[in-house]
């Protein structure tokens, strides 16, 4: 048996004892001095107490005020769900307890009853039970529809995601076929949301790959400055004393930039458009000049030359380079680096 901890009449952290809960269960089971008769499906009868029902549910309180009765007993009806579900629901109003097997079997009608009669404690329990263990591919469509009707947004989200992740298996279930027949508009919305999710996933992958490229370009810029300013083992400026036994380089792109620089220095077709490797080197040098914070003292070759060239460039080409530079800086968020401009400064030059 599972019981919701219930505060006692006294203040503090005390809870209702097992004996107290048993007393409430016995009161319900035996119907001692019950003054309410509840009619359910298939002619079922449940006896209860108006004071308990009225305190536990504002909806039942309103029904009892309007109820007609014979003698001292009032009569109300709860239809639309099986008799056992109503019995478990009324019993919960007494002791806040339920049997796990009954919850497993009747969780969906209990969710409906707890919402319809405004019993938030039971509604939360039903939602938690479904989220933790009772949600399956066979019932996920039914739970999705009920969660929409019962104002359970978290359950709507979980079931919707489950449907999208397992659309092939779910679309073959009886629940999906019934929904397709009775609520074709809802089926259409789910399929449209699936297409939207696929598009969003493609967009996320595209942005991830784009960000990866920008990070690689930034690392290449760092490695280029490192080689031209400090030198790295076997390559660097003429005034640096390079040693083979230096510490391992921490710049991941350094080796690739070193090979590119060596090729650029010895290539006979060292003109833009003549050699694909040299063309890449020219582009890196121009990109560096657009990111460089101080071309006057910069050790990277042609940095000042490219700065002067920028002023004579066509507006269209200029905008392309500006956008690229801003995206690299905003991706890495490197504003304030000693040898690169901040992303805000790009727009001003």
PDB file of C-alpha atoms in Angstrom, residues 119-327:
ATOM      1  CA  UNK A 119      -7.979  16.477  -6.319  1.00  0.00           C
ATOM      2  CA  UNK A 120      -4.434  17.737  -7.068  1.00  0.00           C
ATOM      3  CA  UNK A 121      -2.652  15.272  -4.744  1.00  0.00           C
ATOM      4  CA  UNK A 122      -3.987  12.244  -6.603  1.00  0.00           C
ATOM      5  CA  UNK A 123      -3.426  13.928  -9.955  1.00  0.00           C
ATOM      6  CA  UNK A 124       0.267  14.457  -9.141  1.00  0.00           C
ATOM      7  CA  UNK A 125       0.591  10.826  -8.061  1.00  0.00           C
ATOM      8  CA  UNK A 126      -0.979   9.592 -11.316  1.00  0.00           C
ATOM      9  CA  UNK A 127       1.344  11.793 -13.381  1.00  0.00           C
ATOM     10  CA  UNK A 128       4.404  10.566 -11.444  1.00  0.00           C
ATOM     11  CA  UNK A 129       3.372   6.930 -11.799  1.00  0.00           C
ATOM     12  CA  UNK A 130       2.993   7.333 -15.558  1.00  0.00           C
ATOM     13  CA  UNK A 131       6.281   9.197 -15.907  1.00  0.00           C
ATOM     14  CA  UNK A 132       8.254   6.705 -13.804  1.00  0.00           C
ATOM     15  CA  UNK A 133       6.989   3.294 -14.860  1.00  0.00           C
ATOM     16  CA  UNK A 134       3.503   3.026 -16.364  1.00  0.00           C
ATOM     17  CA  UNK A 135       4.046   4.791 -19.693  1.00  0.00           C
ATOM     18  CA  UNK A 136       4.406   2.306 -22.592  1.00  0.00           C
ATOM     19  CA  UNK A 137       4.299   2.351 -26.386  1.00  0.00           C
ATOM     20  CA  UNK A 138       0.851   0.760 -26.252  1.00  0.00           C
ATOM     21  CA  UNK A 139      -0.739   3.420 -24.040  1.00  0.00           C
ATOM     22  CA  UNK A 140       1.329   6.513 -24.911  1.00  0.00           C
ATOM     23  CA  UNK A 141      -1.228   7.834 -27.438  1.00  0.00           C
ATOM     24  CA  UNK A 142      -4.081   7.471 -24.925  1.00  0.00           C
ATOM     25  CA  UNK A 143      -2.009   9.146 -22.217  1.00  0.00           C
ATOM     26  CA  UNK A 144      -1.074  11.950 -24.615  1.00  0.00           C
ATOM     27  CA  UNK A 145      -4.742  12.680 -25.384  1.00  0.00           C
ATOM     28  CA  UNK A 146      -5.768  12.486 -21.720  1.00  0.00           C
ATOM     29  CA  UNK A 147      -2.917  14.737 -20.617  1.00  0.00           C
ATOM     30  CA  UNK A 148      -4.139  17.364 -23.105  1.00  0.00           C
ATOM     31  CA  UNK A 149      -7.679  17.114 -21.702  1.00  0.00           C
ATOM     32  CA  UNK A 150      -6.521  17.002 -18.065  1.00  0.00           C
ATOM     33  CA  UNK A 151      -4.179  20.004 -18.237  1.00  0.00           C
ATOM     34  CA  UNK A 152      -0.976  18.045 -17.493  1.00  0.00           C
ATOM     35  CA  UNK A 153       1.674  19.945 -19.513  1.00  0.00           C
ATOM     36  CA  UNK A 154       4.684  17.956 -18.310  1.00  0.00           C
ATOM     37  CA  UNK A 155       2.964  14.701 -19.240  1.00  0.00           C
ATOM     38  CA  UNK A 156       2.006  16.176 -22.618  1.00  0.00           C
ATOM     39  CA  UNK A 157       5.667  16.972 -23.280  1.00  0.00           C
ATOM     40  CA  UNK A 158       6.934  13.535 -22.199  1.00  0.00           C
ATOM     41  CA  UNK A 159       4.349  11.600 -24.197  1.00  0.00           C
ATOM     42  CA  UNK A 160       4.807  13.797 -27.257  1.00  0.00           C
ATOM     43  CA  UNK A 161       8.575  13.196 -27.210  1.00  0.00           C
ATOM     44  CA  UNK A 162       8.038   9.471 -26.760  1.00  0.00           C
ATOM     45  CA  UNK A 163       5.674   9.383 -29.741  1.00  0.00           C
ATOM     46  CA  UNK A 164       8.145  11.247 -31.957  1.00  0.00           C
ATOM     47  CA  UNK A 165      11.051   9.015 -30.918  1.00  0.00           C
ATOM     48  CA  UNK A 166       9.061   5.837 -31.641  1.00  0.00           C
ATOM     49  CA  UNK A 167       6.695   7.016 -34.378  1.00  0.00           C
ATOM     50  CA  UNK A 168       6.968   3.828 -36.457  1.00  0.00           C
ATOM     51  CA  UNK A 169       6.042   1.509 -33.569  1.00  0.00           C
ATOM     52  CA  UNK A 170       3.448   3.864 -32.073  1.00  0.00           C
ATOM     53  CA  UNK A 171       1.625   4.384 -35.391  1.00  0.00           C
ATOM     54  CA  UNK A 172       0.867   0.642 -35.473  1.00  0.00           C
ATOM     55  CA  UNK A 173      -0.841   0.597 -32.041  1.00  0.00           C
ATOM     56  CA  UNK A 174      -4.602   0.498 -31.454  1.00  0.00           C
ATOM     57  CA  UNK A 175      -4.429   3.850 -29.690  1.00  0.00           C
ATOM     58  CA  UNK A 176      -2.989   5.566 -32.765  1.00  0.00           C
ATOM     59  CA  UNK A 177      -5.549   3.941 -35.073  1.00  0.00           C
ATOM     60  CA  UNK A 178      -8.386   5.059 -32.778  1.00  0.00           C
ATOM     61  CA  UNK A 179      -6.984   8.602 -32.584  1.00  0.00           C
ATOM     62  CA  UNK A 180      -6.645   8.699 -36.378  1.00  0.00           C
ATOM     63  CA  UNK A 181     -10.294   7.762 -36.680  1.00  0.00           C
ATOM     64  CA  UNK A 182     -11.717  10.048 -33.995  1.00  0.00           C
ATOM     65  CA  UNK A 183      -9.224  12.979 -33.973  1.00  0.00           C
ATOM     66  CA  UNK A 184      -7.596  13.268 -37.425  1.00  0.00           C
ATOM     67  CA  UNK A 185      -6.620  16.877 -36.706  1.00  0.00           C
ATOM     68  CA  UNK A 186      -4.540  15.739 -33.697  1.00  0.00           C
ATOM     69  CA  UNK A 187      -2.776  13.128 -35.815  1.00  0.00           C
ATOM     70  CA  UNK A 188      -1.988  15.840 -38.364  1.00  0.00           C
ATOM     71  CA  UNK A 189      -0.541  18.082 -35.631  1.00  0.00           C
ATOM     72  CA  UNK A 190       1.713  15.280 -34.376  1.00  0.00           C
ATOM     73  CA  UNK A 191       3.015  14.536 -37.894  1.00  0.00           C
ATOM     74  CA  UNK A 192       3.610  18.234 -38.524  1.00  0.00           C
ATOM     75  CA  UNK A 193       5.479  18.543 -35.224  1.00  0.00           C
ATOM     76  CA  UNK A 194       7.609  15.540 -36.233  1.00  0.00           C
ATOM     77  CA  UNK A 195       8.578  17.306 -39.486  1.00  0.00           C
ATOM     78  CA  UNK A 196       9.334  20.464 -37.495  1.00  0.00           C
ATOM     79  CA  UNK A 197      11.531  18.512 -35.034  1.00  0.00           C
ATOM     80  CA  UNK A 198      13.459  16.960 -37.916  1.00  0.00           C
ATOM     81  CA  UNK A 199      14.048  20.407 -39.417  1.00  0.00           C
ATOM     82  CA  UNK A 200      15.165  21.761 -36.038  1.00  0.00           C
ATOM     83  CA  UNK A 201      17.565  18.837 -35.615  1.00  0.00           C
ATOM     84  CA  UNK A 202      19.077  19.525 -39.041  1.00  0.00           C
ATOM     85  CA  UNK A 203      19.407  23.193 -38.093  1.00  0.00           C
ATOM     86  CA  UNK A 204      21.128  22.255 -34.808  1.00  0.00           C
ATOM     87  CA  UNK A 205      23.580  20.030 -36.687  1.00  0.00           C
ATOM     88  CA  UNK A 206      24.234  22.791 -39.214  1.00  0.00           C
ATOM     89  CA  UNK A 207      24.930  25.334 -36.474  1.00  0.00           C
ATOM     90  CA  UNK A 208      27.135  22.866 -34.611  1.00  0.00           C
ATOM     91  CA  UNK A 209      29.231  22.213 -37.732  1.00  0.00           C
ATOM     92  CA  UNK A 210      29.373  25.936 -38.449  1.00  0.00           C
ATOM     93  CA  UNK A 211      30.561  26.662 -34.925  1.00  0.00           C
ATOM     94  CA  UNK A 212      33.164  23.920 -35.258  1.00  0.00           C
ATOM     95  CA  UNK A 213      34.563  25.586 -38.392  1.00  0.00           C
ATOM     96  CA  UNK A 214      34.717  28.983 -36.654  1.00  0.00           C
ATOM     97  CA  UNK A 215      36.558  27.453 -33.697  1.00  0.00           C
ATOM     98  CA  UNK A 216      39.059  25.815 -36.064  1.00  0.00           C
ATOM     99  CA  UNK A 217      39.653  29.164 -37.761  1.00  0.00           C
ATOM    100  CA  UNK A 218      40.186  30.836 -34.415  1.00  0.00           C
ATOM    101  CA  UNK A 219      42.684  28.140 -33.386  1.00  0.00           C
ATOM    102  CA  UNK A 220      44.477  28.642 -36.714  1.00  0.00           C
ATOM    103  CA  UNK A 221      44.706  32.389 -35.972  1.00  0.00           C
ATOM    104  CA  UNK A 222      46.174  31.652 -32.546  1.00  0.00           C
ATOM    105  CA  UNK A 223      48.710  29.209 -33.979  1.00  0.00           C
ATOM    106  CA  UNK A 224      49.742  31.701 -36.699  1.00  0.00           C
ATOM    107  CA  UNK A 225      50.414  34.439 -34.114  1.00  0.00           C
ATOM    108  CA  UNK A 226      52.235  31.915 -31.928  1.00  0.00           C
ATOM    109  CA  UNK A 227      54.573  30.866 -34.763  1.00  0.00           C
ATOM    110  CA  UNK A 228      55.266  34.401 -36.027  1.00  0.00           C
ATOM    111  CA  UNK A 229      55.649  35.995 -32.601  1.00  0.00           C
ATOM    112  CA  UNK A 230      57.162  33.340 -30.333  1.00  0.00           C
ATOM    113  CA  UNK A 231      58.329  30.612 -32.670  1.00  0.00           C
ATOM    114  CA  UNK A 232      57.638  26.922 -32.212  1.00  0.00           C
ATOM    115  CA  UNK A 233      60.494  24.406 -32.073  1.00  0.00           C
ATOM    116  CA  UNK A 234      61.775  24.433 -35.691  1.00  0.00           C
ATOM    117  CA  UNK A 235      59.922  27.424 -37.139  1.00  0.00           C
ATOM    118  CA  UNK A 236      59.633  31.049 -36.096  1.00  0.00           C
ATOM    119  CA  UNK A 237      60.981  34.616 -36.548  1.00  0.00           C
ATOM    120  CA  UNK A 238      64.649  35.148 -37.451  1.00  0.00           C
ATOM    121  CA  UNK A 239      65.523  36.806 -34.134  1.00  0.00           C
ATOM    122  CA  UNK A 240      64.361  33.809 -32.064  1.00  0.00           C
ATOM    123  CA  UNK A 241      66.678  31.073 -30.889  1.00  0.00           C
ATOM    124  CA  UNK A 242      64.732  27.918 -31.699  1.00  0.00           C
ATOM    125  CA  UNK A 243      65.490  24.624 -29.980  1.00  0.00           C
ATOM    126  CA  UNK A 244      64.296  21.145 -30.846  1.00  0.00           C
ATOM    127  CA  UNK A 245      64.011  20.158 -27.180  1.00  0.00           C
ATOM    128  CA  UNK A 246      61.378  22.797 -26.351  1.00  0.00           C
ATOM    129  CA  UNK A 247      58.265  21.792 -24.430  1.00  0.00           C
ATOM    130  CA  UNK A 248      55.447  20.257 -26.513  1.00  0.00           C
ATOM    131  CA  UNK A 249      53.334  22.907 -28.243  1.00  0.00           C
ATOM    132  CA  UNK A 250      49.910  23.494 -26.692  1.00  0.00           C
ATOM    133  CA  UNK A 251      48.351  24.892 -29.891  1.00  0.00           C
ATOM    134  CA  UNK A 252      46.442  22.122 -31.648  1.00  0.00           C
ATOM    135  CA  UNK A 253      46.528  23.814 -35.044  1.00  0.00           C
ATOM    136  CA  UNK A 254      50.237  24.616 -34.864  1.00  0.00           C
ATOM    137  CA  UNK A 255      51.466  21.622 -36.878  1.00  0.00           C
ATOM    138  CA  UNK A 256      49.045  22.255 -39.728  1.00  0.00           C
ATOM    139  CA  UNK A 257      49.898  25.984 -39.856  1.00  0.00           C
ATOM    140  CA  UNK A 258      53.626  25.161 -39.799  1.00  0.00           C
ATOM    141  CA  UNK A 259      53.268  22.893 -42.857  1.00  0.00           C
ATOM    142  CA  UNK A 260      51.228  25.570 -44.629  1.00  0.00           C
ATOM    143  CA  UNK A 261      53.813  28.294 -43.857  1.00  0.00           C
ATOM    144  CA  UNK A 262      56.681  26.086 -45.092  1.00  0.00           C
ATOM    145  CA  UNK A 263      54.816  25.375 -48.316  1.00  0.00           C
ATOM    146  CA  UNK A 264      53.979  29.065 -48.757  1.00  0.00           C
ATOM    147  CA  UNK A 265      57.637  30.050 -48.313  1.00  0.00           C
ATOM    148  CA  UNK A 266      58.879  27.639 -50.992  1.00  0.00           C
ATOM    149  CA  UNK A 267      55.999  27.522 -53.497  1.00  0.00           C
ATOM    150  CA  UNK A 268      56.789  28.865 -57.000  1.00  0.00           C
ATOM    151  CA  UNK A 269      53.107  29.741 -57.641  1.00  0.00           C
ATOM    152  CA  UNK A 270      52.754  31.958 -54.600  1.00  0.00           C
ATOM    153  CA  UNK A 271      49.979  34.140 -55.994  1.00  0.00           C
ATOM    154  CA  UNK A 272      46.271  34.196 -55.120  1.00  0.00           C
ATOM    155  CA  UNK A 273      44.515  31.611 -57.263  1.00  0.00           C
ATOM    156  CA  UNK A 274      47.706  29.904 -58.388  1.00  0.00           C
ATOM    157  CA  UNK A 275      47.981  27.194 -55.721  1.00  0.00           C
ATOM    158  CA  UNK A 276      45.204  25.941 -53.469  1.00  0.00           C
ATOM    159  CA  UNK A 277      47.510  25.779 -50.418  1.00  0.00           C
ATOM    160  CA  UNK A 278      48.893  29.258 -51.051  1.00  0.00           C
ATOM    161  CA  UNK A 279      45.373  30.569 -51.593  1.00  0.00           C
ATOM    162  CA  UNK A 280      44.437  29.230 -48.169  1.00  0.00           C
ATOM    163  CA  UNK A 281      47.492  30.946 -46.664  1.00  0.00           C
ATOM    164  CA  UNK A 282      46.555  34.262 -48.268  1.00  0.00           C
ATOM    165  CA  UNK A 283      43.058  33.940 -46.802  1.00  0.00           C
ATOM    166  CA  UNK A 284      44.440  33.196 -43.325  1.00  0.00           C
ATOM    167  CA  UNK A 285      46.752  36.206 -43.511  1.00  0.00           C
ATOM    168  CA  UNK A 286      43.885  38.485 -44.542  1.00  0.00           C
ATOM    169  CA  UNK A 287      41.609  37.064 -41.845  1.00  0.00           C
ATOM    170  CA  UNK A 288      44.327  37.628 -39.247  1.00  0.00           C
ATOM    171  CA  UNK A 289      44.698  41.265 -40.294  1.00  0.00           C
ATOM    172  CA  UNK A 290      40.975  41.792 -39.706  1.00  0.00           C
ATOM    173  CA  UNK A 291      41.214  40.324 -36.210  1.00  0.00           C
ATOM    174  CA  UNK A 292      44.552  41.862 -35.240  1.00  0.00           C
ATOM    175  CA  UNK A 293      44.354  44.525 -32.552  1.00  0.00           C
ATOM    176  CA  UNK A 294      47.736  46.174 -33.323  1.00  0.00           C
ATOM    177  CA  UNK A 295      49.068  45.772 -36.849  1.00  0.00           C
ATOM    178  CA  UNK A 296      51.877  48.265 -36.095  1.00  0.00           C
ATOM    179  CA  UNK A 297      53.712  45.879 -33.765  1.00  0.00           C
ATOM    180  CA  UNK A 298      52.326  42.617 -35.186  1.00  0.00           C
ATOM    181  CA  UNK A 299      54.910  40.018 -36.278  1.00  0.00           C
ATOM    182  CA  UNK A 300      52.600  38.233 -38.718  1.00  0.00           C
ATOM    183  CA  UNK A 301      53.717  38.945 -42.327  1.00  0.00           C
ATOM    184  CA  UNK A 302      51.669  41.386 -44.431  1.00  0.00           C
ATOM    185  CA  UNK A 303      49.375  42.320 -41.553  1.00  0.00           C
ATOM    186  CA  UNK A 304      49.731  46.088 -42.167  1.00  0.00           C
ATOM    187  CA  UNK A 305      49.478  45.600 -45.945  1.00  0.00           C
ATOM    188  CA  UNK A 306      46.146  43.843 -45.624  1.00  0.00           C
ATOM    189  CA  UNK A 307      44.910  46.553 -43.241  1.00  0.00           C
ATOM    190  CA  UNK A 308      45.609  49.120 -45.972  1.00  0.00           C
ATOM    191  CA  UNK A 309      44.002  46.892 -48.601  1.00  0.00           C
ATOM    192  CA  UNK A 310      40.775  46.725 -46.559  1.00  0.00           C
ATOM    193  CA  UNK A 311      40.135  50.421 -47.163  1.00  0.00           C
ATOM    194  CA  UNK A 312      40.119  49.875 -50.960  1.00  0.00           C
ATOM    195  CA  UNK A 313      37.934  46.745 -51.006  1.00  0.00           C
ATOM    196  CA  UNK A 314      34.476  46.603 -52.560  1.00  0.00           C
ATOM    197  CA  UNK A 315      31.660  46.950 -50.047  1.00  0.00           C
ATOM    198  CA  UNK A 316      30.253  43.490 -50.842  1.00  0.00           C
ATOM    199  CA  UNK A 317      33.577  41.719 -50.212  1.00  0.00           C
ATOM    200  CA  UNK A 318      34.164  43.857 -47.159  1.00  0.00           C
ATOM    201  CA  UNK A 319      30.842  42.781 -45.622  1.00  0.00           C
ATOM    202  CA  UNK A 320      31.622  39.072 -46.146  1.00  0.00           C
ATOM    203  CA  UNK A 321      34.914  39.382 -44.290  1.00  0.00           C
ATOM    204  CA  UNK A 322      33.314  41.438 -41.536  1.00  0.00           C
ATOM    205  CA  UNK A 323      30.583  38.852 -40.951  1.00  0.00           C
ATOM    206  CA  UNK A 324      33.163  36.034 -40.859  1.00  0.00           C
ATOM    207  CA  UNK A 325      35.361  37.902 -38.380  1.00  0.00           C
ATOM    208  CA  UNK A 326      32.411  38.720 -36.093  1.00  0.00           C
ATOM    209  CA  UNK A 327      31.192  35.123 -36.090  1.00  0.00           C
TER     210      UNK A 327
END
